[in-house]
GROMACS .gro file of C-alpha atoms in nm:
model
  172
    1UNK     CA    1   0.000   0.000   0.000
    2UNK     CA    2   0.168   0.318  -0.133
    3UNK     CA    3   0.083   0.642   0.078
    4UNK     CA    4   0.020   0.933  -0.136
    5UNK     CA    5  -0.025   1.194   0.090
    6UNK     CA    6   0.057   1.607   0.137
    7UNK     CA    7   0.126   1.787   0.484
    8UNK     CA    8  -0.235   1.856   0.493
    9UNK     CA    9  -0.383   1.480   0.468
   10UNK     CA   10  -0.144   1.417   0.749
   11UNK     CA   11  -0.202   1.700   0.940
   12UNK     CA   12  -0.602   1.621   0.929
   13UNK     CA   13  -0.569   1.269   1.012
   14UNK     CA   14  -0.350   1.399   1.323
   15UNK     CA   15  -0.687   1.697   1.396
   16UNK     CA   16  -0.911   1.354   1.347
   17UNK     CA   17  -0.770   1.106   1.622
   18UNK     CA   18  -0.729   1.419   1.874
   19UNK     CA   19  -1.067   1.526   1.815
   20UNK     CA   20  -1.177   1.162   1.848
   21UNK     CA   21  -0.941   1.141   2.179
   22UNK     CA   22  -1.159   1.357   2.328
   23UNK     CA   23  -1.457   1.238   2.272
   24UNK     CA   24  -1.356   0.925   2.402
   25UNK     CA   25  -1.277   1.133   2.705
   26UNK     CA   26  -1.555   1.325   2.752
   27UNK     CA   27  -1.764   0.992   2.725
   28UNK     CA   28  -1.547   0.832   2.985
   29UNK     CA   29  -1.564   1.136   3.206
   30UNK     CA   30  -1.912   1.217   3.228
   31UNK     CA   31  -2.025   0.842   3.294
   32UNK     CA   32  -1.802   0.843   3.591
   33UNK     CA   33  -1.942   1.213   3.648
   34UNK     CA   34  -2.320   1.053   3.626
   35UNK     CA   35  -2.193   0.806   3.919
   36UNK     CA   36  -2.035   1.097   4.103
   37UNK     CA   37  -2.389   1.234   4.074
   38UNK     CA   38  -2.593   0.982   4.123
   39UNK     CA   39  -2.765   1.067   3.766
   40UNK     CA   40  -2.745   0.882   3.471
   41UNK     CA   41  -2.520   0.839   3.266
   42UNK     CA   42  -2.749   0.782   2.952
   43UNK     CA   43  -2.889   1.098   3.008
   44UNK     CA   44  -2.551   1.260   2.974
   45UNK     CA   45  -2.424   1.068   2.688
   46UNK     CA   46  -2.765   1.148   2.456
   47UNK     CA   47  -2.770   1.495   2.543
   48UNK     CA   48  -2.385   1.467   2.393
   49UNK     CA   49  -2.524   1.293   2.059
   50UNK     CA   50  -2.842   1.482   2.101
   51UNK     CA   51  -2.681   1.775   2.049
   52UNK     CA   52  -2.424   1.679   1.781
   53UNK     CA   53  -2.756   1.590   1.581
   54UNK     CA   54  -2.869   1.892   1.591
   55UNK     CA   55  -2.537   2.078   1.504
   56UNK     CA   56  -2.462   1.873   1.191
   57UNK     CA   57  -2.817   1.928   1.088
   58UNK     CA   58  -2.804   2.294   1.119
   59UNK     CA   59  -2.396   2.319   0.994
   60UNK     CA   60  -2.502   2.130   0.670
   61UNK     CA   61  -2.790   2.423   0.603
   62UNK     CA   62  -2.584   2.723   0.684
   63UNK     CA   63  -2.364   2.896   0.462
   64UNK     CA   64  -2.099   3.002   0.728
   65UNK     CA   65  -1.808   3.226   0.619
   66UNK     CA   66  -1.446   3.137   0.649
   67UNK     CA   67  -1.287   2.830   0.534
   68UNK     CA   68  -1.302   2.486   0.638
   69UNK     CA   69  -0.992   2.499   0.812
   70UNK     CA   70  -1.106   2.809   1.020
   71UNK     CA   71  -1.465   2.661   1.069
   72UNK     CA   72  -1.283   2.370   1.199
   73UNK     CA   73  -1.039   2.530   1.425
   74UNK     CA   74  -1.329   2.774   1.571
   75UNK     CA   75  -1.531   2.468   1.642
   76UNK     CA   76  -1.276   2.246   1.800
   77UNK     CA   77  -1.159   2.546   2.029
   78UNK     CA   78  -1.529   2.604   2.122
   79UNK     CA   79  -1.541   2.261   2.190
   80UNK     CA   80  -1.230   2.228   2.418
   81UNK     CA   81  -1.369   2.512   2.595
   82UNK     CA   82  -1.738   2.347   2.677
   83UNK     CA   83  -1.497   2.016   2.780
   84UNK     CA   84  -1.290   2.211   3.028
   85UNK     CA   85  -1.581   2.358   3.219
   86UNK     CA   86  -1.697   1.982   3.233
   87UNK     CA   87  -1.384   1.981   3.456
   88UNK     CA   88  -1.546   2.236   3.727
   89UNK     CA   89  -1.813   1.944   3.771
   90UNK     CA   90  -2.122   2.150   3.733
   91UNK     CA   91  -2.431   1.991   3.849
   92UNK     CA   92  -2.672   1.775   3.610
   93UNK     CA   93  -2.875   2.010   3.436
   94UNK     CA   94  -2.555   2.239   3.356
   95UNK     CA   95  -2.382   1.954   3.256
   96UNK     CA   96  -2.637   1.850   3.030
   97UNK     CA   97  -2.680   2.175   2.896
   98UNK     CA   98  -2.224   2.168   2.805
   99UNK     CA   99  -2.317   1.835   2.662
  100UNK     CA  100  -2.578   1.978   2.397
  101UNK     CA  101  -2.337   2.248   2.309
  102UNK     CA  102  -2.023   2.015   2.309
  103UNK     CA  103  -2.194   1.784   2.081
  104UNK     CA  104  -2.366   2.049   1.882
  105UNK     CA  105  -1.985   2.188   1.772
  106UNK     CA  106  -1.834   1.841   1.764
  107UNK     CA  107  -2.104   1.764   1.500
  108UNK     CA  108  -2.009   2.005   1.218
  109UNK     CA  109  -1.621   1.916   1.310
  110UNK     CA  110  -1.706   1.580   1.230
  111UNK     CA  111  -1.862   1.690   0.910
  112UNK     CA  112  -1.550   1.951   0.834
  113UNK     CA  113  -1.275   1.707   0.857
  114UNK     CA  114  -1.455   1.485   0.656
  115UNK     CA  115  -1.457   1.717   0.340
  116UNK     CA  116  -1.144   1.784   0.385
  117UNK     CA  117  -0.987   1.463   0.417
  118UNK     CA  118  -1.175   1.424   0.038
  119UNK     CA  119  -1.010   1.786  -0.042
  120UNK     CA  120  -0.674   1.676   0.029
  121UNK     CA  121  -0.689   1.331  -0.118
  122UNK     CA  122  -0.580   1.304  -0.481
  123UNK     CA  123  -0.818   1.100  -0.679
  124UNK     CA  124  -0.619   0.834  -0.654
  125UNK     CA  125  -0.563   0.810  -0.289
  126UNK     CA  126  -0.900   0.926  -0.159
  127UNK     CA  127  -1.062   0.597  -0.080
  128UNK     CA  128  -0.729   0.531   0.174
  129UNK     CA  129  -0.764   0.854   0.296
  130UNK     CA  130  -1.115   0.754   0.400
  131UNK     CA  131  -1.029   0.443   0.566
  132UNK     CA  132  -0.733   0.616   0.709
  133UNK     CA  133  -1.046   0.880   0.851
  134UNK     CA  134  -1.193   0.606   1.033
  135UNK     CA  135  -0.927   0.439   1.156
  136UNK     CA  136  -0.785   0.810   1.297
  137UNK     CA  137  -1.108   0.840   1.464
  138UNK     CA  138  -1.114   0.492   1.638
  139UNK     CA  139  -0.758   0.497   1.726
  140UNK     CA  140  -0.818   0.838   1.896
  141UNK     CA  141  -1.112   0.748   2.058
  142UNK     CA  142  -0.982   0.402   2.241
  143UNK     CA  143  -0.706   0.583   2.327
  144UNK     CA  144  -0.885   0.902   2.477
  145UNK     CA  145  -1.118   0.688   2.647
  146UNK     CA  146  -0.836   0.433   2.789
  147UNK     CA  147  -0.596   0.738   2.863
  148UNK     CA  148  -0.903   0.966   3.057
  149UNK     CA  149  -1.018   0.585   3.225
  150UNK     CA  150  -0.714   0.586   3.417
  151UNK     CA  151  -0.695   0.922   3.499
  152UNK     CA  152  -1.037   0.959   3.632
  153UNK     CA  153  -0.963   0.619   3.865
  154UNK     CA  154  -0.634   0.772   3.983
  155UNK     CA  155  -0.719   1.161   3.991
  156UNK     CA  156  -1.051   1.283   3.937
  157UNK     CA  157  -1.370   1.349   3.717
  158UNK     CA  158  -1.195   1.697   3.699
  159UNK     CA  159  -0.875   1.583   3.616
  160UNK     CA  160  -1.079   1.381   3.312
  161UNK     CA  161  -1.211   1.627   3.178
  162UNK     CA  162  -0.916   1.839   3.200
  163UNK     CA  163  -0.696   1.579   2.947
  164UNK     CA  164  -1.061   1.540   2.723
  165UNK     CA  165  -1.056   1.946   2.664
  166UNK     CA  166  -0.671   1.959   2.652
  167UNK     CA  167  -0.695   1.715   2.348
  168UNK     CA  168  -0.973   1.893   2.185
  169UNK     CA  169  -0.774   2.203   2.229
  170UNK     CA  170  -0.504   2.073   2.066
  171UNK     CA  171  -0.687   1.931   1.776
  172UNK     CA  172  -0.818   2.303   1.755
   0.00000   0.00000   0.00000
């Protein structure tokens, strides 16, 4: 398999597994925040997709200015902002509330990085750089949920959320 990539597939694929590394976290954090709660944690996690639904939805009807890139890096930094006052361990209806808004940007990133993995792709490399997508985004999110796991059991729900937003911010 030959790799025919630029700086900018490989740079996106790096964007894709961070993002994805914190979405493992903020999964792994807010169940053990649910517990720390005594709320649950499927509430917590559908408000997340609940509100990534509605994001993609309404990024996919809007003409938004700026390029991808810059859509993508405002979203992702908006994101990582939402994740690190996760960290402050709000009560549940706040942290519902960070989870609708957290999943409503993480939506149209998803959506972003997927145009422009295609945009970077030559024709003749695009289908790998698809699978290469997915695998970026599984990778990152078994590691983001392993890596925030074990922080959460040996620090804290804070601490969590803390290494979920610091990836997002870094994807950003």
């Amino acid at each position: 398999m030959r790799l025919d990539w630029n700086r900018r597939q490989v740079r996106i694929q790096l964007v894709v597994a961070a993002a994805a590394f914190a979405i493992g976290g903020v999964q792994v954090t807010v169940t053990a925040h649910a517990g720390a709660l005594g709320t649950s944690a499927g509430l917590f996690v559908a408000a997340l997709a609940c509100g990534g639904v509605l994001g993609s939805f309404l990024y996919g009807g809007l003409r938004l200015p700026g390029t991808g890139p810059a859509q993508l890096t405002v979203a992702l930094a908006l994101y990582g902002g939402c994740v690190l006052a996760l960290g402050l361990g709000p009560a549940a209806l706040l942290t519902v509330a960070l989870l609708v808004v957290i999943g409503f940007v993480n939506g149209p990133a998803d959506a972003i990085e997927t145009v422009l993995v295609g945009e970077y792709a030559s024709a003749a490399s695009r289908a790998q750089a698809f699978a290469f997508l997915v695998a970026s985004n599984w990778v990152g999110f078994a590691a983001g949920s392993f890596v925030t796991g074990v922080v959460v059991q040996h620090a804290s729900t804070a601490a969590g959320a803390l290494t979920a937003g610091a990836a997002a911010l870094c994807a950003a």
